[in-house]
Amino acid sequence: MGTLDGKTCIVTGGAGSLGLAAARLFLAEGANVALVDLAPQALAQAAADLPAERVELIEADVSNAGDAARYAKRTVQRFGPVDVLFSNAGNFGTVSSIKDYPEDVFDAVQAVHVKGAFLAAKFVVPVMRDGGSIVITSSVAGVRGDAGVYAYITAKHAQVGLMRCLAKELAPRGIRVNTIHPGPIDNGFQLAVEQGLGAAIGADGTEFFNRIIPLGRHGRPEEVAKSVLYLASDQSSFVTGTTLMVDGGMSV
């Protein structure tokens, strides 16, 4: 018997490595999963080997209110009320001095991370069962600061504030709300981050991160997904309003 038997889960950023790893775990634990992503082709490829009878693929822009309302409605129509929302969609932006940081890039990053998580809660909470769980993907960047990473770090801090507000409001319904804070993950998203950082600092971005992670390596999507499953399931039944670090000690 799985820890999520018969439960309905929404995963935004579902075509990415962490979203897909979490979806696989949710399915293995008995859940039905709506995978939401902006890129339909990538989403279809990512889900090619998943059980179609328990997966709904939804193309959506998480920063658009109409799209958020639509993915919430489609999920309920297919599987019933929502038990787990994994708000995981993200983009990075760029690394630049404050005087040169592009305003449009800053706005685009806030739109996906902050407004996207806000809209997910706004439209999913009304169709969520009492006792459910919301997990928002923040980052180790959500508890620290680094010069030049203005859009991403600001957005990741903002998600923590959103989480704490939701945790207070939804506690009477038994809905738990937490953020998960991965460190660098071995995936394409992180590689793009490190390439940008490397260009800015004139050094290998991947090696730079490995040197400042006490465990000395990047995490794997599957490792982080196990912590997402913990927060999504009743294993964390008395955990809400928390920032769970899954960063190899980078925040220490």
PDB file of N, CA and C in Angstrom, residues 44 65 74 77 81 97 104 111 135-136 139 143 189 194 217 222 234:
ATOM      1  N   ALA A  44       5.246  15.773 -23.194  1.00  0.00           N
ATOM      2  CA  ALA A  44       4.873  14.476 -23.771  1.00  0.00           C
ATOM      3  C   ALA A  44       6.047  13.511 -23.760  1.00  0.00           C
ATOM      4  N   ALA A  65      -3.335  33.647 -15.097  1.00  0.00           N
ATOM      5  CA  ALA A  65      -4.439  33.242 -14.220  1.00  0.00           C
ATOM      6  C   ALA A  65      -5.414  32.306 -14.929  1.00  0.00           C
ATOM      7  N   ARG A  74      -9.185  21.078 -14.879  1.00  0.00           N
ATOM      8  CA  ARG A  74      -8.983  19.826 -15.616  1.00  0.00           C
ATOM      9  C   ARG A  74      -8.552  18.698 -14.697  1.00  0.00           C
ATOM     10  N   GLN A  77     -11.631  17.497 -12.856  1.00  0.00           N
ATOM     11  CA  GLN A  77     -12.506  16.770 -13.775  1.00  0.00           C
ATOM     12  C   GLN A  77     -12.005  15.360 -14.035  1.00  0.00           C
ATOM     13  N   PRO A  81     -10.998  15.967  -6.383  1.00  0.00           N
ATOM     14  CA  PRO A  81     -10.352  17.015  -5.597  1.00  0.00           C
ATOM     15  C   PRO A  81      -8.868  16.746  -5.367  1.00  0.00           C
ATOM     16  N   SER A  97      25.472  42.690 -12.913  1.00  0.00           N
ATOM     17  CA  SER A  97      25.519  43.758 -11.923  1.00  0.00           C
ATOM     18  C   SER A  97      24.144  44.412 -11.826  1.00  0.00           C
ATOM     19  N   ASP A 104      13.178  43.437 -17.785  1.00  0.00           N
ATOM     20  CA  ASP A 104      12.242  42.452 -18.312  1.00  0.00           C
ATOM     21  C   ASP A 104      12.577  41.042 -17.827  1.00  0.00           C
ATOM     22  N   ALA A 111       7.452  36.507 -12.302  1.00  0.00           N
ATOM     23  CA  ALA A 111       6.164  36.029 -12.812  1.00  0.00           C
ATOM     24  C   ALA A 111       6.027  34.517 -12.675  1.00  0.00           C
ATOM     25  N   VAL A 135       3.557  21.932  -1.549  1.00  0.00           N
ATOM     26  CA  VAL A 135       5.025  22.009  -1.495  1.00  0.00           C
ATOM     27  C   VAL A 135       5.467  22.966  -2.596  1.00  0.00           C
ATOM     28  N   ILE A 136       6.220  23.983  -2.223  1.00  0.00           N
ATOM     29  CA  ILE A 136       6.725  24.963  -3.185  1.00  0.00           C
ATOM     30  C   ILE A 136       8.234  24.787  -3.305  1.00  0.00           C
ATOM     31  N   SER A 139      14.718  27.208  -3.026  1.00  0.00           N
ATOM     32  CA  SER A 139      16.101  26.868  -3.360  1.00  0.00           C
ATOM     33  C   SER A 139      16.982  27.231  -2.180  1.00  0.00           C
ATOM     34  N   VAL A 143      17.593  31.298   0.946  1.00  0.00           N
ATOM     35  CA  VAL A 143      18.041  31.592   2.318  1.00  0.00           C
ATOM     36  C   VAL A 143      19.395  32.289   2.330  1.00  0.00           C
ATOM     37  N   PHE A 189      18.883  22.472 -16.079  1.00  0.00           N
ATOM     38  CA  PHE A 189      18.597  23.790 -15.524  1.00  0.00           C
ATOM     39  C   PHE A 189      19.816  24.315 -14.777  1.00  0.00           C
ATOM     40  N   GLU A 194      25.097  27.411 -14.131  1.00  0.00           N
ATOM     41  CA  GLU A 194      26.539  27.377 -13.904  1.00  0.00           C
ATOM     42  C   GLU A 194      27.330  27.942 -15.072  1.00  0.00           C
ATOM     43  N   ARG A 217      29.353  17.527  -3.813  1.00  0.00           N
ATOM     44  CA  ARG A 217      28.776  17.133  -5.099  1.00  0.00           C
ATOM     45  C   ARG A 217      27.398  17.753  -5.274  1.00  0.00           C
ATOM     46  N   GLU A 222      16.325  12.592  -8.099  1.00  0.00           N
ATOM     47  CA  GLU A 222      15.620  11.554  -7.336  1.00  0.00           C
ATOM     48  C   GLU A 222      15.813  11.726  -5.838  1.00  0.00           C
ATOM     49  N   ASP A 234       1.586  11.830   4.417  1.00  0.00           N
ATOM     50  CA  ASP A 234       1.272  11.930   5.844  1.00  0.00           C
ATOM     51  C   ASP A 234       2.477  11.649   6.737  1.00  0.00           C
TER      52      ASP A 234
END
